[in-house]
């Protein structure tokens, strides 16, 4: 029953963010803005899609589990993680007083992350009641996330190590650095854990 109200809230928030972006004083945009816009619209899209397929017009049988896996992974990788990326792209140059190393590759990295992160969730359905090719596509997408993930990791870690002495002088950068370490572990677990030989051991059954 709360779906219509949440839908209105998401649409208003997304339009507000889009209009703010359109009315910006400086026509050039930054990576932090791209990832924030991605999080705004991806969250609304994933939430509405999952609600429509699970509650409004429920899909049948095992496809419900497939939609659930897509929703959970998309919520994390396209809704929450981009907000963290936006914060990193903002705090690192703002606090450390240095540019993000390798910033020129940010555009291609952004689109690679969107492409692979949107399809990686179905990897958790390996050996589940779905066509094998769907799970295999999810495995490929999960492992392919190493490409943009490693690029982002190199950018952020290299920028932090360039002014490493200043990290401990600022509380916000301590959280940023710990978050970077956590992201590295998450990326490794997400990619390697999606492989069939490890998934069969580490994945809890659905």
C-alpha positions as protocol buffer text, in pm:
chain_id: "A"
residue {
  index: 1
  type: UNK
  ca { x: 0 y: 0 z: 0 }
}
residue {
  index: 2
  type: UNK
  ca { x: 295 y: 236 z: 42 }
}
residue {
  index: 3
  type: UNK
  ca { x: 417 y: 176 z: -314 }
}
residue {
  index: 4
  type: UNK
  ca { x: 232 y: 475 z: -474 }
}
residue {
  index: 5
  type: UNK
  ca { x: 365 y: 713 z: -210 }
}
residue {
  index: 6
  type: UNK
  ca { x: 721 y: 585 z: -243 }
}
residue {
  index: 7
  type: UNK
  ca { x: 692 y: 602 z: -621 }
}
residue {
  index: 8
  type: UNK
  ca { x: 589 y: 968 z: -602 }
}
residue {
  index: 9
  type: UNK
  ca { x: 876 y: 1040 z: -362 }
}
residue {
  index: 10
  type: UNK
  ca { x: 1132 y: 872 z: -588 }
}
residue {
  index: 11
  type: UNK
  ca { x: 1006 y: 1053 z: -899 }
}
residue {
  index: 12
  type: UNK
  ca { x: 1011 y: 1392 z: -726 }
}
residue {
  index: 13
  type: UNK
  ca { x: 1360 y: 1330 z: -585 }
}
residue {
  index: 14
  type: UNK
  ca { x: 1490 y: 1215 z: -924 }
}
residue {
  index: 15
  type: UNK
  ca { x: 1339 y: 1514 z: -1106 }
}
residue {
  index: 16
  type: UNK
  ca { x: 1474 y: 1749 z: -842 }
}
residue {
  index: 17
  type: UNK
  ca { x: 1824 y: 1608 z: -888 }
}
residue {
  index: 18
  type: UNK
  ca { x: 1797 y: 1620 z: -1269 }
}
residue {
  index: 19
  type: UNK
  ca { x: 1674 y: 1981 z: -1269 }
}
residue {
  index: 20
  type: UNK
  ca { x: 1948 y: 2083 z: -1026 }
}
residue {
  index: 21
  type: UNK
  ca { x: 2205 y: 1921 z: -1254 }
}
residue {
  index: 22
  type: UNK
  ca { x: 2058 y: 2094 z: -1560 }
}
residue {
  index: 23
  type: UNK
  ca { x: 2061 y: 2436 z: -1392 }
}
residue {
  index: 24
  type: UNK
  ca { x: 2422 y: 2410 z: -1274 }
}
residue {
  index: 25
  type: UNK
  ca { x: 2631 y: 2726 z: -1315 }
}
residue {
  index: 26
  type: UNK
  ca { x: 2933 y: 2550 z: -1466 }
}
residue {
  index: 27
  type: UNK
  ca { x: 2846 y: 2349 z: -1778 }
}
residue {
  index: 28
  type: UNK
  ca { x: 3126 y: 2100 z: -1720 }
}
residue {
  index: 29
  type: UNK
  ca { x: 3029 y: 1805 z: -1502 }
}
residue {
  index: 30
  type: UNK
  ca { x: 3222 y: 1585 z: -1262 }
}
residue {
  index: 31
  type: UNK
  ca { x: 3233 y: 1215 z: -1191 }
}
residue {
  index: 32
  type: UNK
  ca { x: 3076 y: 1265 z: -848 }
}
residue {
  index: 33
  type: UNK
  ca { x: 2769 y: 1414 z: -1020 }
}
residue {
  index: 34
  type: UNK
  ca { x: 2744 y: 1124 z: -1265 }
}
residue {
  index: 35
  type: UNK
  ca { x: 2741 y: 865 z: -989 }
}
residue {
  index: 36
  type: UNK
  ca { x: 2486 y: 1058 z: -781 }
}
residue {
  index: 37
  type: UNK
  ca { x: 2250 y: 1082 z: -1079 }
}
residue {
  index: 38
  type: UNK
  ca { x: 2302 y: 713 z: -1145 }
}
residue {
  index: 39
  type: UNK
  ca { x: 2208 y: 629 z: -786 }
}
residue {
  index: 40
  type: UNK
  ca { x: 1895 y: 846 z: -801 }
}
residue {
  index: 41
  type: UNK
  ca { x: 1754 y: 701 z: -1118 }
}
residue {
  index: 42
  type: UNK
  ca { x: 1882 y: 345 z: -1078 }
}
residue {
  index: 43
  type: UNK
  ca { x: 1723 y: 311 z: -735 }
}
residue {
  index: 44
  type: UNK
  ca { x: 1384 y: 428 z: -865 }
}
residue {
  index: 45
  type: UNK
  ca { x: 1409 y: 201 z: -1170 }
}
residue {
  index: 46
  type: UNK
  ca { x: 1515 y: -108 z: -973 }
}
residue {
  index: 47
  type: UNK
  ca { x: 1258 y: -53 z: -699 }
}
residue {
  index: 48
  type: UNK
  ca { x: 969 y: 5 z: -939 }
}
residue {
  index: 49
  type: UNK
  ca { x: 1071 y: -290 z: -1158 }
}
residue {
  index: 50
  type: UNK
  ca { x: 1091 y: -528 z: -864 }
}
residue {
  index: 51
  type: UNK
  ca { x: 764 y: -407 z: -714 }
}
residue {
  index: 52
  type: UNK
  ca { x: 585 y: -441 z: -1047 }
}
residue {
  index: 53
  type: UNK
  ca { x: 712 y: -794 z: -1112 }
}
residue {
  index: 54
  type: UNK
  ca { x: 671 y: -923 z: -757 }
}
residue {
  index: 55
  type: UNK
  ca { x: 356 y: -750 z: -628 }
}
residue {
  index: 56
  type: UNK
  ca { x: 160 y: -556 z: -892 }
}
residue {
  index: 57
  type: UNK
  ca { x: 168 y: -822 z: -1164 }
}
residue {
  index: 58
  type: UNK
  ca { x: 360 y: -1110 z: -1005 }
}
residue {
  index: 59
  type: UNK
  ca { x: 569 y: -1323 z: -1235 }
}
residue {
  index: 60
  type: UNK
  ca { x: 531 y: -1696 z: -1203 }
}
residue {
  index: 61
  type: UNK
  ca { x: 743 y: -1967 z: -1047 }
}
residue {
  index: 62
  type: UNK
  ca { x: 1119 y: -1951 z: -1023 }
}
residue {
  index: 63
  type: UNK
  ca { x: 1129 y: -1620 z: -1209 }
}
residue {
  index: 64
  type: UNK
  ca { x: 1037 y: -1453 z: -880 }
}
residue {
  index: 65
  type: UNK
  ca { x: 1369 y: -1566 z: -731 }
}
residue {
  index: 66
  type: UNK
  ca { x: 1547 y: -1430 z: -1038 }
}
residue {
  index: 67
  type: UNK
  ca { x: 1381 y: -1090 z: -996 }
}
residue {
  index: 68
  type: UNK
  ca { x: 1468 y: -1092 z: -626 }
}
residue {
  index: 69
  type: UNK
  ca { x: 1836 y: -1163 z: -697 }
}
residue {
  index: 70
  type: UNK
  ca { x: 1846 y: -887 z: -960 }
}
residue {
  index: 71
  type: UNK
  ca { x: 1680 y: -643 z: -719 }
}
residue {
  index: 72
  type: UNK
  ca { x: 1911 y: -706 z: -423 }
}
residue {
  index: 73
  type: UNK
  ca { x: 2232 y: -688 z: -624 }
}
residue {
  index: 74
  type: UNK
  ca { x: 2114 y: -387 z: -823 }
}
residue {
  index: 75
  type: UNK
  ca { x: 2016 y: -204 z: -507 }
}
residue {
  index: 76
  type: UNK
  ca { x: 2370 y: -244 z: -376 }
}
residue {
  index: 77
  type: UNK
  ca { x: 2579 y: -198 z: -692 }
}
residue {
  index: 78
  type: UNK
  ca { x: 2368 y: 67 z: -867 }
}
residue {
  index: 79
  type: UNK
  ca { x: 2196 y: 235 z: -573 }
}
residue {
  index: 80
  type: UNK
  ca { x: 2439 y: 242 z: -281 }
}
residue {
  index: 81
  type: UNK
  ca { x: 2788 y: 190 z: -425 }
}
residue {
  index: 82
  type: UNK
  ca { x: 2762 y: 485 z: -669 }
}
residue {
  index: 83
  type: UNK
  ca { x: 2687 y: 715 z: -373 }
}
residue {
  index: 84
  type: UNK
  ca { x: 3012 y: 596 z: -215 }
}
residue {
  index: 85
  type: UNK
  ca { x: 3199 y: 657 z: -542 }
}
residue {
  index: 86
  type: UNK
  ca { x: 3056 y: 1009 z: -558 }
}
residue {
  index: 87
  type: UNK
  ca { x: 3175 y: 1077 z: -204 }
}
residue {
  index: 88
  type: UNK
  ca { x: 3523 y: 948 z: -290 }
}
residue {
  index: 89
  type: UNK
  ca { x: 3549 y: 1165 z: -599 }
}
residue {
  index: 90
  type: UNK
  ca { x: 3450 y: 1464 z: -388 }
}
residue {
  index: 91
  type: UNK
  ca { x: 3643 y: 1412 z: -63 }
}
residue {
  index: 92
  type: UNK
  ca { x: 3978 y: 1300 z: -204 }
}
residue {
  index: 93
  type: UNK
  ca { x: 4057 y: 1621 z: -398 }
}
residue {
  index: 94
  type: UNK
  ca { x: 3872 y: 1841 z: -149 }
}
residue {
  index: 95
  type: UNK
  ca { x: 4046 y: 1719 z: 166 }
}
residue {
  index: 96
  type: UNK
  ca { x: 4382 y: 1603 z: 34 }
}
residue {
  index: 97
  type: UNK
  ca { x: 4422 y: 1896 z: -204 }
}
residue {
  index: 98
  type: UNK
  ca { x: 4521 y: 1676 z: -497 }
}
residue {
  index: 99
  type: UNK
  ca { x: 4354 y: 1564 z: -817 }
}
residue {
  index: 100
  type: UNK
  ca { x: 4229 y: 1208 z: -860 }
}
residue {
  index: 101
  type: UNK
  ca { x: 4501 y: 1019 z: -1042 }
}
residue {
  index: 102
  type: UNK
  ca { x: 4390 y: 873 z: -1375 }
}
residue {
  index: 103
  type: UNK
  ca { x: 4076 y: 1087 z: -1389 }
}
residue {
  index: 104
  type: UNK
  ca { x: 4067 y: 1076 z: -1771 }
}
residue {
  index: 105
  type: UNK
  ca { x: 3956 y: 712 z: -1764 }
}
residue {
  index: 106
  type: UNK
  ca { x: 3656 y: 794 z: -1543 }
}
residue {
  index: 107
  type: UNK
  ca { x: 3404 y: 814 z: -1828 }
}
residue {
  index: 108
  type: UNK
  ca { x: 3470 y: 465 z: -1966 }
}
residue {
  index: 109
  type: UNK
  ca { x: 3492 y: 326 z: -1613 }
}
residue {
  index: 110
  type: UNK
  ca { x: 3151 y: 471 z: -1530 }
}
residue {
  index: 111
  type: UNK
  ca { x: 2978 y: 305 z: -1824 }
}
residue {
  index: 112
  type: UNK
  ca { x: 3154 y: -28 z: -1768 }
}
residue {
  index: 113
  type: UNK
  ca { x: 3035 y: -26 z: -1407 }
}
residue {
  index: 114
  type: UNK
  ca { x: 2676 y: 46 z: -1516 }
}
residue {
  index: 115
  type: UNK
  ca { x: 2688 y: -230 z: -1779 }
}
residue {
  index: 116
  type: UNK
  ca { x: 2830 y: -510 z: -1565 }
}
residue {
  index: 117
  type: UNK
  ca { x: 2674 y: -418 z: -1229 }
}
residue {
  index: 118
  type: UNK
  ca { x: 2324 y: -423 z: -1378 }
}
residue {
  index: 119
  type: UNK
  ca { x: 2358 y: -788 z: -1482 }
}
residue {
  index: 120
  type: UNK
  ca { x: 2571 y: -941 z: -1207 }
}
residue {
  index: 121
  type: UNK
  ca { x: 2295 y: -1022 z: -959 }
}
residue {
  index: 122
  type: UNK
  ca { x: 2171 y: -1337 z: -1133 }
}
residue {
  index: 123
  type: UNK
  ca { x: 2505 y: -1506 z: -1064 }
}
residue {
  index: 124
  type: UNK
  ca { x: 2366 y: -1603 z: -723 }
}
residue {
  index: 125
  type: UNK
  ca { x: 2117 y: -1831 z: -902 }
}
residue {
  index: 126
  type: UNK
  ca { x: 2382 y: -2080 z: -1014 }
}
residue {
  index: 127
  type: UNK
  ca { x: 2239 y: -2433 z: -1004 }
}
residue {
  index: 128
  type: UNK
  ca { x: 1898 y: -2277 z: -941 }
}
residue {
  index: 129
  type: UNK
  ca { x: 1575 y: -2340 z: -1134 }
}
residue {
  index: 130
  type: UNK
  ca { x: 1660 y: -2099 z: -1417 }
}
residue {
  index: 131
  type: UNK
  ca { x: 1821 y: -2146 z: -1761 }
}
residue {
  index: 132
  type: UNK
  ca { x: 2195 y: -2205 z: -1726 }
}
residue {
  index: 133
  type: UNK
  ca { x: 2282 y: -1930 z: -1973 }
}
residue {
  index: 134
  type: UNK
  ca { x: 2121 y: -1664 z: -1750 }
}
residue {
  index: 135
  type: UNK
  ca { x: 2332 y: -1764 z: -1452 }
}
residue {
  index: 136
  type: UNK
  ca { x: 2641 y: -1783 z: -1675 }
}
residue {
  index: 137
  type: UNK
  ca { x: 2576 y: -1429 z: -1798 }
}
residue {
  index: 138
  type: UNK
  ca { x: 2561 y: -1318 z: -1434 }
}
residue {
  index: 139
  type: UNK
  ca { x: 2891 y: -1492 z: -1359 }
}
residue {
  index: 140
  type: UNK
  ca { x: 3059 y: -1321 z: -1655 }
}
residue {
  index: 141
  type: UNK
  ca { x: 2920 y: -982 z: -1550 }
}
residue {
  index: 142
  type: UNK
  ca { x: 3029 y: -1032 z: -1187 }
}
residue {
  index: 143
  type: UNK
  ca { x: 3382 y: -1126 z: -1285 }
}
residue {
  index: 144
  type: UNK
  ca { x: 3395 y: -848 z: -1546 }
}
residue {
  index: 145
  type: UNK
  ca { x: 3329 y: -595 z: -1269 }
}
residue {
  index: 146
  type: UNK
  ca { x: 3696 y: -638 z: -1186 }
}
residue {
  index: 147
  type: UNK
  ca { x: 3778 y: -417 z: -1488 }
}
residue {
  index: 148
  type: UNK
  ca { x: 3605 y: -96 z: -1372 }
}
residue {
  index: 149
  type: UNK
  ca { x: 3658 y: -191 z: -1007 }
}
residue {
  index: 150
  type: UNK
  ca { x: 4034 y: -222 z: -1043 }
}
residue {
  index: 151
  type: UNK
  ca { x: 4049 y: 107 z: -1233 }
}
residue {
  index: 152
  type: UNK
  ca { x: 3854 y: 281 z: -957 }
}
residue {
  index: 153
  type: UNK
  ca { x: 4068 y: 117 z: -690 }
}
residue {
  index: 154
  type: UNK
  ca { x: 4389 y: 229 z: -859 }
}
residue {
  index: 155
  type: UNK
  ca { x: 4255 y: 583 z: -890 }
}
residue {
  index: 156
  type: UNK
  ca { x: 4145 y: 612 z: -530 }
}
residue {
  index: 157
  type: UNK
  ca { x: 4434 y: 429 z: -362 }
}
residue {
  index: 158
  type: UNK
  ca { x: 4697 y: 606 z: -571 }
}
residue {
  index: 159
  type: UNK
  ca { x: 4544 y: 943 z: -487 }
}
residue {
  index: 160
  type: UNK
  ca { x: 4533 y: 858 z: -116 }
}
residue {
  index: 161
  type: UNK
  ca { x: 4891 y: 729 z: -106 }
}
residue {
  index: 162
  type: UNK
  ca { x: 5008 y: 1047 z: -280 }
}
residue {
  index: 163
  type: UNK
  ca { x: 4910 y: 1239 z: 36 }
}
residue {
  index: 164
  type: UNK
  ca { x: 4903 y: 951 z: 282 }
}
residue {
  index: 165
  type: UNK
  ca { x: 5032 y: 1158 z: 576 }
}
residue {
  index: 166
  type: UNK
  ca { x: 4724 y: 1381 z: 560 }
}
residue {
  index: 167
  type: UNK
  ca { x: 4477 y: 1095 z: 586 }
}
residue {
  index: 168
  type: UNK
  ca { x: 4520 y: 1056 z: 960 }
}
residue {
  index: 169
  type: UNK
  ca { x: 4482 y: 1429 z: 1018 }
}
residue {
  index: 170
  type: UNK
  ca { x: 4120 y: 1428 z: 900 }
}
residue {
  index: 171
  type: UNK
  ca { x: 3843 y: 1212 z: 1041 }
}
residue {
  index: 172
  type: UNK
  ca { x: 3651 y: 1202 z: 712 }
}
residue {
  index: 173
  type: UNK
  ca { x: 3954 y: 1066 z: 524 }
}
residue {
  index: 174
  type: UNK
  ca { x: 3999 y: 791 z: 779 }
}
residue {
  index: 175
  type: UNK
  ca { x: 3649 y: 671 z: 699 }
}
residue {
  index: 176
  type: UNK
  ca { x: 3722 y: 708 z: 327 }
}
residue {
  index: 177
  type: UNK
  ca { x: 4038 y: 497 z: 349 }
}
residue {
  index: 178
  type: UNK
  ca { x: 3871 y: 224 z: 555 }
}
residue {
  index: 179
  type: UNK
  ca { x: 3583 y: 226 z: 308 }
}
residue {
  index: 180
  type: UNK
  ca { x: 3829 y: 178 z: 22 }
}
residue {
  index: 181
  type: UNK
  ca { x: 3974 y: -128 z: 191 }
}
residue {
  index: 182
  type: UNK
  ca { x: 3622 y: -262 z: 243 }
}
residue {
  index: 183
  type: UNK
  ca { x: 3540 y: -200 z: -124 }
}
residue {
  index: 184
  type: UNK
  ca { x: 3848 y: -398 z: -230 }
}
residue {
  index: 185
  type: UNK
  ca { x: 3733 y: -697 z: -24 }
}
residue {
  index: 186
  type: UNK
  ca { x: 3377 y: -663 z: -152 }
}
residue {
  index: 187
  type: UNK
  ca { x: 3491 y: -655 z: -515 }
}
residue {
  index: 188
  type: UNK
  ca { x: 3708 y: -962 z: -464 }
}
residue {
  index: 189
  type: UNK
  ca { x: 3427 y: -1152 z: -292 }
}
residue {
  index: 190
  type: UNK
  ca { x: 3171 y: -1047 z: -553 }
}
residue {
  index: 191
  type: UNK
  ca { x: 3387 y: -1152 z: -848 }
}
residue {
  index: 192
  type: UNK
  ca { x: 3557 y: -1465 z: -720 }
}
residue {
  index: 193
  type: UNK
  ca { x: 3250 y: -1573 z: -523 }
}
residue {
  index: 194
  type: UNK
  ca { x: 3043 y: -1574 z: -841 }
}
residue {
  index: 195
  type: UNK
  ca { x: 3260 y: -1840 z: -1007 }
}
residue {
  index: 196
  type: UNK
  ca { x: 3094 y: -2180 z: -1013 }
}
residue {
  index: 197
  type: UNK
  ca { x: 3375 y: -2361 z: -833 }
}
residue {
  index: 198
  type: UNK
  ca { x: 3359 y: -2120 z: -538 }
}
residue {
  index: 199
  type: UNK
  ca { x: 2987 y: -2044 z: -551 }
}
residue {
  index: 200
  type: UNK
  ca { x: 2896 y: -2407 z: -493 }
}
residue {
  index: 201
  type: UNK
  ca { x: 3088 y: -2396 z: -164 }
}
residue {
  index: 202
  type: UNK
  ca { x: 3024 y: -2045 z: -33 }
}
residue {
  index: 203
  type: UNK
  ca { x: 2673 y: -1964 z: -159 }
}
residue {
  index: 204
  type: UNK
  ca { x: 2386 y: -2034 z: 77 }
}
residue {
  index: 205
  type: UNK
  ca { x: 2096 y: -2215 z: -88 }
}
residue {
  index: 206
  type: UNK
  ca { x: 1784 y: -2021 z: -183 }
}
